[in-house]
CSV table of C-alpha atoms and ligand atoms in Angstrom, one decimal:
chain,number,residue,atom,x,y,z
R,148,MET,CA,0.0,0.0,0.0
R,149,THR,CA,2.9,2.4,0.8
R,150,GLU,CA,4.2,1.9,-2.6
R,151,ARG,CA,0.8,2.7,-4.2
R,152,ILE,CA,0.6,5.9,-2.2
R,153,GLN,CA,4.1,6.9,-3.2
R,154,GLN,CA,3.2,6.3,-6.8
R,155,LEU,CA,0.1,8.4,-6.5
R,156,LEU,CA,2.0,11.2,-4.7
R,157,SER,CA,4.3,11.5,-7.7
R,158,GLU,CA,1.5,11.3,-10.1
R,159,VAL,CA,-0.3,14.2,-8.4
R,160,ALA,CA,2.8,16.2,-8.2
R,161,ALA,CA,3.4,15.9,-11.9
R,162,TRP,CA,-0.2,16.6,-12.9
R,163,THR,CA,-0.7,19.5,-15.2
R,164,ALA,CA,-3.9,20.6,-16.8
R,165,ASN,CA,-4.6,22.6,-20.0
R,166,SER,CA,-8.3,23.3,-19.3
R,167,ASN,CA,-10.9,23.3,-16.6
R,168,ASP,CA,-12.1,20.0,-17.9
R,169,GLU,CA,-8.7,18.5,-17.2
R,170,VAL,CA,-8.8,19.9,-13.7
R,171,GLU,CA,-12.1,18.1,-13.3
R,172,VAL,CA,-10.4,14.9,-14.4
R,173,LEU,CA,-7.9,15.3,-11.6
R,174,ARG,CA,-10.7,15.8,-9.1
R,175,ILE,CA,-12.7,12.8,-10.2
R,176,LYS,CA,-9.7,10.4,-10.5
R,177,TYR,CA,-8.3,11.2,-7.1
R,178,LEU,CA,-10.7,13.1,-4.9
R,179,SER,CA,-14.2,12.0,-5.8
R,180,LYS,CA,-16.1,9.5,-3.7
R,181,LYS,CA,-15.1,6.6,-5.9
R,182,GLY,CA,-11.6,8.0,-6.6
R,183,GLU,CA,-8.2,6.5,-5.9
R,184,ILE,CA,-7.8,8.1,-2.5
R,185,SER,CA,-11.2,7.1,-1.1
R,186,GLN,CA,-10.4,3.6,-2.3
R,187,LEU,CA,-7.2,3.7,-0.3
R,188,PHE,CA,-9.0,4.9,2.8
R,189,ASN,CA,-11.3,1.9,2.4
R,190,ASP,CA,-8.4,-0.5,2.1
R,191,PHE,CA,-6.8,1.1,5.1
R,192,ARG,CA,-8.7,-1.3,7.3
R,193,THR,CA,-6.6,-4.2,6.0
R,194,VAL,CA,-3.3,-2.5,6.9
R,195,PRO,CA,-1.6,-4.4,9.8
R,196,ASN,CA,-1.9,-2.5,13.1
R,197,GLU,CA,1.8,-1.9,13.5
R,198,GLN,CA,1.9,-0.1,10.1
R,199,LYS,CA,-1.3,1.9,10.5
R,200,ARG,CA,0.4,5.0,11.9
R,201,GLN,CA,3.0,5.4,9.2
R,202,VAL,CA,0.6,4.5,6.3
R,203,GLY,CA,-2.1,6.7,7.8
R,204,GLN,CA,0.2,9.7,7.8
R,205,LEU,CA,1.3,9.1,4.2
R,206,LEU,CA,-2.3,8.7,3.1
R,207,ASN,CA,-3.3,12.0,4.7
R,208,GLU,CA,-0.4,13.6,3.0
R,209,LEU,CA,-1.6,12.3,-0.3
R,210,LYS,CA,-5.1,13.6,0.3
R,211,ASP,CA,-3.8,17.1,1.2
R,212,LYS,CA,-1.4,17.3,-1.7
R,213,ALA,CA,-4.2,16.3,-4.2
R,214,GLN,CA,-6.5,18.9,-2.6
R,215,GLU,CA,-3.8,21.6,-2.8
R,216,LYS,CA,-3.1,20.8,-6.5
R,217,LEU,CA,-6.8,21.0,-7.3
R,218,THR,CA,-7.2,24.4,-5.6
R,219,ASP,CA,-4.1,25.8,-7.4
R,220,LEU,CA,-5.1,24.6,-10.8
R,221,LYS,CA,-8.6,25.9,-10.4
R,222,ALA,CA,-7.3,29.3,-9.3
R,223,ALA,CA,-4.9,29.4,-12.3
R,224,PHE,CA,-7.7,28.7,-14.7
R,225,GLU,CA,-10.1,31.3,-13.2
R,226,SER,CA,-7.6,34.1,-13.6
R,227,GLN,CA,-6.5,32.8,-17.1
R,228,GLN,CA,-10.1,32.7,-18.2
R,229,SER,CA,-10.7,36.4,-17.4
R,230,GLY,CA,-7.4,37.1,-19.2
R,231,LEU,CA,-5.8,38.3,-16.0
R,232,THR,CA,-3.1,37.0,-13.8
R,233,THR,CA,-3.2,37.7,-10.1
R,234,ASP,CA,-0.3,40.0,-10.3
R,235,ASP,CA,-1.6,42.2,-13.1
R,236,TYR,CA,-1.8,45.5,-11.2
R,237,THR,CA,-2.9,47.5,-14.2
R,238,ARG,CA,-6.3,45.9,-14.5
R,239,THR,CA,-9.4,47.9,-13.6
R,240,ALA,CA,-11.4,47.0,-10.6
R,241,ASN,CA,-14.4,44.7,-11.2
R,242,PRO,CA,-17.4,46.9,-12.0
R,243,MET,CA,-19.5,46.8,-8.8
R,244,PRO,CA,-23.2,47.6,-9.2
R,245,LEU,CA,-23.8,50.6,-7.0
R,246,GLY,CA,-26.9,50.6,-4.8
R,247,THR,CA,-29.2,53.6,-4.5
R,248,ARG,CA,-30.4,55.4,-1.5
R,249,HIS,CA,-34.0,54.6,-0.4
R,250,PRO,CA,-36.4,57.3,-1.5
R,251,LEU,CA,-37.5,57.8,2.1
R,252,SER,CA,-33.9,58.3,3.1
R,253,ILE,CA,-33.4,60.8,0.3
R,254,VAL,CA,-36.4,62.8,1.5
R,255,LYS,CA,-35.5,62.4,5.1
R,256,ASN,CA,-32.0,63.8,4.5
R,257,GLU,CA,-33.4,66.7,2.5
R,258,ILE,CA,-35.8,67.6,5.4
R,259,ILE,CA,-33.0,67.4,7.9
R,260,ASP,CA,-30.8,69.6,5.7
R,261,ILE,CA,-33.4,72.3,5.4
R,262,PHE,CA,-33.9,72.4,9.2
R,263,ALA,CA,-30.2,72.2,9.8
R,264,ARG,CA,-29.8,75.4,7.9
R,265,LEU,CA,-32.1,77.0,10.4
R,266,GLY,CA,-30.0,75.7,13.3
R,267,PHE,CA,-32.0,72.6,14.2
R,268,THR,CA,-30.0,69.6,15.4
R,269,ILE,CA,-31.1,65.9,15.2
R,270,ALA,CA,-32.5,64.2,18.3
R,271,GLU,CA,-33.6,60.6,18.4
R,272,GLY,CA,-35.6,58.5,20.8
R,273,PRO,CA,-36.6,54.9,21.3
R,274,GLU,CA,-39.2,53.2,19.1
R,275,ILE,CA,-40.4,51.1,22.1
R,276,GLU,CA,-41.9,53.5,24.5
R,277,ASP,CA,-44.3,53.9,27.4
R,278,ASP,CA,-47.6,55.6,27.7
R,279,TRP,CA,-46.3,58.7,29.4
R,280,HIS,CA,-43.8,59.6,26.7
R,281,VAL,CA,-46.1,58.9,23.8
R,282,PHE,CA,-49.4,60.2,25.3
R,283,GLY,CA,-49.5,61.2,29.0
R,284,SER,CA,-46.9,64.0,28.9
R,285,LEU,CA,-48.3,65.2,25.6
R,286,ASN,CA,-51.7,66.1,27.2
R,287,PHE,CA,-53.7,63.2,25.8
R,288,ALA,CA,-56.7,62.7,28.0
R,289,PRO,CA,-56.8,59.3,29.8
R,290,GLU,CA,-59.7,58.0,27.6
R,291,HIS,CA,-58.2,59.4,24.3
R,292,PRO,CA,-59.0,57.0,21.4
R,293,ALA,CA,-55.3,57.0,20.3
R,294,ARG,CA,-54.6,55.0,23.4
R,295,ASP,CA,-56.9,52.3,22.2
R,296,MET,CA,-55.4,48.9,21.2
R,297,GLN,CA,-56.9,49.4,17.8
R,298,ASP,CA,-54.6,52.3,17.1
R,299,THR,CA,-51.6,51.5,19.2
R,300,PHE,CA,-49.5,48.3,19.3
R,301,PHE,CA,-49.1,47.4,22.9
R,302,ILE,CA,-46.3,45.1,23.9
R,303,GLU,CA,-47.5,44.9,27.5
R,304,LYS,CA,-50.4,46.6,29.2
R,305,GLU,CA,-49.1,46.5,32.8
R,306,PRO,CA,-46.6,48.1,33.0
R,307,ASP,CA,-47.3,49.7,29.7
R,308,VAL,CA,-44.8,49.1,26.9
R,309,LEU,CA,-45.9,50.1,23.4
R,310,LEU,CA,-44.6,51.0,20.0
R,311,ARG,CA,-44.6,54.8,19.6
R,312,THR,CA,-47.3,56.0,17.3
R,313,HIS,CA,-45.6,59.3,16.5
R,314,THR,CA,-42.2,61.0,16.9
R,315,SER,CA,-43.7,63.6,19.2
R,316,SER,CA,-42.5,61.3,22.0
R,317,VAL,CA,-39.0,62.5,21.3
R,318,GLN,CA,-40.1,66.0,22.3
R,319,THR,CA,-40.8,64.7,25.8
R,320,ARG,CA,-37.5,62.8,25.8
R,321,VAL,CA,-35.5,65.9,25.0
R,322,MET,CA,-37.5,68.4,27.1
R,323,THR,CA,-37.3,66.3,30.3
R,324,GLY,CA,-33.5,66.2,30.0
R,325,ASN,CA,-32.7,69.7,28.8
R,326,GLN,CA,-33.7,73.3,29.4
R,327,PRO,CA,-34.4,75.8,26.6
R,328,PRO,CA,-33.2,76.9,24.1
R,329,ILE,CA,-34.2,73.7,22.4
R,330,ARG,CA,-34.2,73.5,18.7
R,331,ILE,CA,-34.4,69.9,17.5
R,332,ILE,CA,-35.5,67.8,14.5
R,333,CYS,CA,-36.5,64.2,15.2
R,334,PRO,CA,-36.7,61.7,12.3
R,335,GLY,CA,-37.9,58.2,13.0
R,336,ARG,CA,-40.1,55.2,12.5
R,337,VAL,CA,-43.5,55.0,14.0
R,338,TYR,CA,-46.1,52.3,14.3
R,339,ARG,CA,-49.9,52.2,14.1
R,340,ASN,CA,-52.3,49.3,14.1
R,341,GLU,CA,-53.7,49.9,10.6
R,342,ALA,CA,-54.8,47.4,8.0
R,343,ILE,CA,-52.1,47.5,5.2
R,344,SER,CA,-53.3,49.0,1.9
R,345,TYR,CA,-51.9,51.3,-0.8
R,346,ARG,CA,-52.6,54.3,1.5
R,347,ALA,CA,-51.9,53.0,5.0
R,348,HIS,CA,-49.2,50.9,6.6
R,349,CYS,CA,-48.6,49.6,10.1
R,350,PHE,CA,-45.3,51.4,10.2
R,351,PHE,CA,-44.2,54.6,8.6
R,352,HIS,CA,-41.8,57.5,9.2
R,353,GLN,CA,-42.2,60.9,10.6
R,354,VAL,CA,-40.1,64.0,11.2
R,355,GLU,CA,-40.9,66.2,14.2
R,356,ALA,CA,-39.5,69.6,14.8
R,357,LEU,CA,-39.5,71.5,18.2
R,358,TYR,CA,-38.3,74.9,19.1
R,359,VAL,CA,-38.6,76.2,22.7
R,360,ASP,CA,-37.2,79.4,23.9
R,361,LYS,CA,-38.2,82.8,25.4
R,362,ASN,CA,-40.7,84.7,23.2
R,363,VAL,CA,-41.3,82.1,20.5
R,364,SER,CA,-44.4,83.1,18.6
R,365,PHE,CA,-46.8,81.7,16.0
R,366,ALA,CA,-45.2,84.2,13.5
R,367,ASP,CA,-41.9,82.4,14.0
R,368,LEU,CA,-43.6,79.1,13.2
R,369,LYS,CA,-45.3,80.4,10.1
R,370,GLN,CA,-42.0,81.7,8.7
R,371,VAL,CA,-40.2,78.4,9.3
R,372,LEU,CA,-43.1,76.6,7.6
R,373,LEU,CA,-43.0,78.9,4.6
R,374,TYR,CA,-39.2,78.5,4.3
R,375,PHE,CA,-39.5,74.7,4.6
R,376,ALA,CA,-42.2,74.4,2.0
R,377,GLN,CA,-40.4,76.6,-0.5
R,378,GLU,CA,-37.0,74.8,0.0
R,379,MET,CA,-38.7,71.4,-0.4
R,380,PHE,CA,-41.1,72.1,-3.2
R,381,GLY,CA,-39.8,75.1,-5.0
R,382,SER,CA,-39.9,78.9,-4.4
R,383,HIS,CA,-43.3,79.2,-6.2
R,384,THR,CA,-44.9,77.1,-3.4
R,385,LYS,CA,-47.7,78.8,-1.4
R,386,ILE,CA,-48.8,77.6,2.1
R,387,ARG,CA,-52.0,77.9,4.0
R,388,LEU,CA,-52.8,77.1,7.6
R,389,ARG,CA,-56.1,75.6,8.7
R,390,PRO,CA,-57.1,75.6,12.4
R,391,SER,CA,-57.0,72.1,13.8
R,392,TYR,CA,-56.6,70.2,17.1
R,393,PHE,CA,-53.8,68.3,18.6
R,394,PRO,CA,-53.7,67.6,22.4
R,395,PHE,CA,-50.1,68.8,22.7
R,396,THR,CA,-50.4,72.1,20.8
R,397,GLU,CA,-52.6,75.2,21.4
R,398,PRO,CA,-53.4,76.7,19.0
R,399,SER,CA,-53.0,73.9,16.5
R,400,ALA,CA,-53.0,74.0,12.7
R,401,GLU,CA,-52.6,71.9,9.6
R,402,MET,CA,-50.5,73.2,6.8
R,403,ASP,CA,-51.4,72.7,3.1
R,404,ILE,CA,-49.2,73.6,0.2
R,405,SER,CA,-50.3,74.6,-3.2
R,406,CYS,CA,-50.5,71.3,-5.2
R,407,ASN,CA,-47.1,70.8,-6.7
R,408,ILE,CA,-48.5,68.5,-9.3
R,409,CYS,CA,-51.0,70.8,-11.0
R,410,GLY,CA,-49.5,74.0,-9.7
R,411,GLY,CA,-52.7,74.8,-7.8
R,412,LYS,CA,-55.0,74.7,-10.8
R,413,GLY,CA,-56.8,71.5,-9.5
R,414,CYS,CA,-56.1,67.9,-10.4
R,415,PRO,CA,-57.2,64.4,-9.1
R,416,PHE,CA,-54.2,64.4,-6.7
R,417,CYS,CA,-55.4,67.5,-4.8
R,418,LYS,CA,-59.0,66.5,-5.3
R,419,HIS,CA,-59.4,69.6,-7.5
R,420,THR,CA,-58.9,71.9,-4.6
R,421,GLY,CA,-55.4,73.1,-5.6
R,422,TRP,CA,-54.1,72.3,-2.1
R,423,VAL,CA,-52.6,69.3,-0.4
R,424,GLU,CA,-52.1,68.8,3.4
R,425,ILE,CA,-48.6,68.0,4.5
R,426,LEU,CA,-48.2,68.5,8.2
R,427,GLY,CA,-49.6,69.3,11.6
R,428,CYS,CA,-48.2,72.1,13.8
R,429,GLY,CA,-48.9,74.5,16.6
R,430,MET,CA,-47.7,76.3,19.7
R,431,VAL,CA,-46.6,73.8,22.4
R,432,ASP,CA,-49.3,73.5,24.9
R,433,PRO,CA,-48.1,75.1,28.2
R,434,ASN,CA,-49.2,71.9,30.0
R,435,VAL,CA,-46.7,69.9,27.9
R,436,LEU,CA,-43.9,72.3,28.9
R,437,ASP,CA,-44.8,72.0,32.6
R,438,ASN,CA,-45.2,68.2,32.4
R,439,CYS,CA,-41.6,68.1,31.1
R,440,GLY,CA,-40.2,70.4,33.7
R,441,ILE,CA,-40.0,73.6,31.6
R,442,ASP,CA,-41.5,76.7,33.1
R,443,SER,CA,-44.4,77.7,30.7
R,444,LYS,CA,-44.5,81.2,32.3
R,445,VAL,CA,-41.0,81.9,31.0
R,446,TYR,CA,-40.8,79.8,27.8
R,447,SER,CA,-42.9,79.1,24.8
R,448,GLY,CA,-42.4,77.0,21.8
R,449,TYR,CA,-43.7,75.6,18.5
R,450,ALA,CA,-43.8,72.1,17.2
R,451,LEU,CA,-44.6,70.5,13.9
R,452,GLY,CA,-44.7,67.0,12.6
R,453,MET,CA,-45.0,65.4,9.2
R,454,GLY,CA,-45.0,62.0,7.5
R,455,ILE,CA,-42.0,61.3,5.3
R,456,GLU,CA,-44.0,59.0,3.1
R,457,ARG,CA,-46.4,61.7,2.4
R,458,ILE,CA,-43.7,64.2,1.4
R,459,THR,CA,-42.1,61.5,-0.7
R,460,ASN,CA,-45.4,60.8,-2.5
R,461,LEU,CA,-45.7,64.4,-3.3
R,462,LYS,CA,-42.2,64.8,-4.6
R,463,TYR,CA,-42.0,61.5,-6.6
R,464,GLN,CA,-45.7,60.7,-7.0
R,465,VAL,CA,-45.4,57.2,-5.6
R,466,LYS,CA,-49.0,56.0,-5.6
R,467,ASP,CA,-48.7,52.9,-3.4
R,468,LEU,CA,-47.2,53.1,0.1
R,469,ARG,CA,-46.4,49.4,0.1
R,470,LEU,CA,-43.6,50.0,-2.5
R,471,PHE,CA,-41.5,51.6,0.2
R,472,SER,CA,-41.1,48.5,2.2
R,473,GLU,CA,-41.0,45.8,-0.5
R,474,ASN,CA,-37.4,46.2,-1.4
R,475,ASP,CA,-38.1,45.7,-5.1
R,476,VAL,CA,-34.9,47.0,-6.8
R,477,ARG,CA,-36.8,47.9,-10.0
R,478,PHE,CA,-38.6,50.5,-7.9
R,479,LEU,CA,-35.6,51.5,-5.8
R,480,GLU,CA,-33.3,51.9,-8.9
R,481,GLN,CA,-35.4,54.8,-10.1
R,482,PHE,CA,-34.1,56.9,-7.3
R,483,LYS,CA,-30.5,57.4,-8.5
R,484,ALA,CA,-30.4,60.7,-6.8
R,485,ALA,CA,-27.2,62.5,-5.9
R,486,TYR,CA,-28.0,62.4,-2.2
F,676,DAH,N1,-47.9,63.8,16.2
F,676,DAH,C1,-48.8,64.2,15.1
F,676,DAH,C2,-49.3,62.9,14.4
F,676,DAH,O1,-48.7,61.9,14.5
F,676,DAH,C3,-48.2,65.1,14.2
F,676,DAH,C4,-48.0,66.5,14.8
F,676,DAH,C5,-49.0,67.4,14.8
F,676,DAH,C6,-46.8,66.8,15.4
F,676,DAH,C7,-48.8,68.6,15.3
F,676,DAH,C8,-46.6,68.0,16.0
F,676,DAH,C9,-47.6,68.9,15.9
F,676,DAH,O2,-45.5,68.3,16.6
F,676,DAH,O3,-47.4,70.2,16.5
F,676,DAH,O4,-50.3,63.0,13.7
C-alpha cells in the first residue's frame, strides 16, 4: 500500500492541466467518492496494526497534496479565463453595481438639511416607548382614542410598553432632560395598528421639529413653515394654515401647500382643490412644557410633525405606500439621486 501511495503522490505532483475539464479529471480520478484516495482509505482497514500509523500519515499527506493541487489549478484557470493573472496590477477593478439610497432616506435627509440650515439639530428616541412619553406627557386625556389597542401596538399593558405612534414622544424625551433653548428635529419610524393598503401601513416614518425658547411666537412658526415648503417644493410654493386640534399644541394648525402636481389649478391628486395637506403644527401647549419640567411662564415653543412617506409621495408621485417596504430593486433603482 505504501508503494501505491508513493506512486500516486508523484502522479499528483506531476499533474498538469490545460483546461478546466482536465482539472475536473484530476478531481474525479483522485478526490471523488469513488476516486483513488477514497479507495485507499477503504483499504486502510486491511493494513496491519503496527503499520497503521505510518501508512495513515502518508495517506493523509496524499489527500492534502491532491486537494492543494486541485485548488491551485482551479485558481490558475479562473484568472486565465478572465485574461488576467493575479499580479496584473494594471487591471481595472471589477465593476460593482452601486446601490441607490432609499427614497425615504433621500427625502428624510433633505428635510434634515433644510432644518439644519435654520440651526436645528437631530434628536432621536426609542421606538419602544411607554404611555407617558407617547401620550400622557403630551396632554392626551386618559380616555383618548389614540390610546386604544386598535390604534396602538401594545407590547405589554401592565406596566405599559408600546410602540410609539408618533415622533412627538422625542419632544418629551428631550424636554425632560434639557432646558431651553431647544431646537431639534427628530426623524424616526412610528407604528400604528392599521390594515395595510396602498394608502396606510402599520409602520411609517415621521419627522418632528420642536423649538422652545423665550418669546417664541406663532409668527416664527409660520416663517419656518414657509421656508421649509419653498425649499422642499420650490420657491413658487404657497402655504395655507387651517385651524386644527392636537392635544399637545394650542393653537394647532394643519398646513397645506399649493398642489405641486397641478401648480394649484386643481387635479385628481389634490381632489381639484389646488391644495394638499402636508403637516400638523402649533404652539406647544403650556401643560406639555410644565409636564416636562420647563416653566411655561418663562418659555414658549412651537412644534410640527410630518410623514416622510407623504412628502415623498408628493415629490415623486409614488401611488402605493407598500412599495416603500417591499425592497423591489426595480422601484428603488429609479431613485439614482445624488444624495
Ligand atoms: N404627532 C402628530 C401625528 O402623528 C403630528 C404632529 C402634529 C406633530 C402637530 C406636531 C404637531 O409636533 O405640532 O399625527
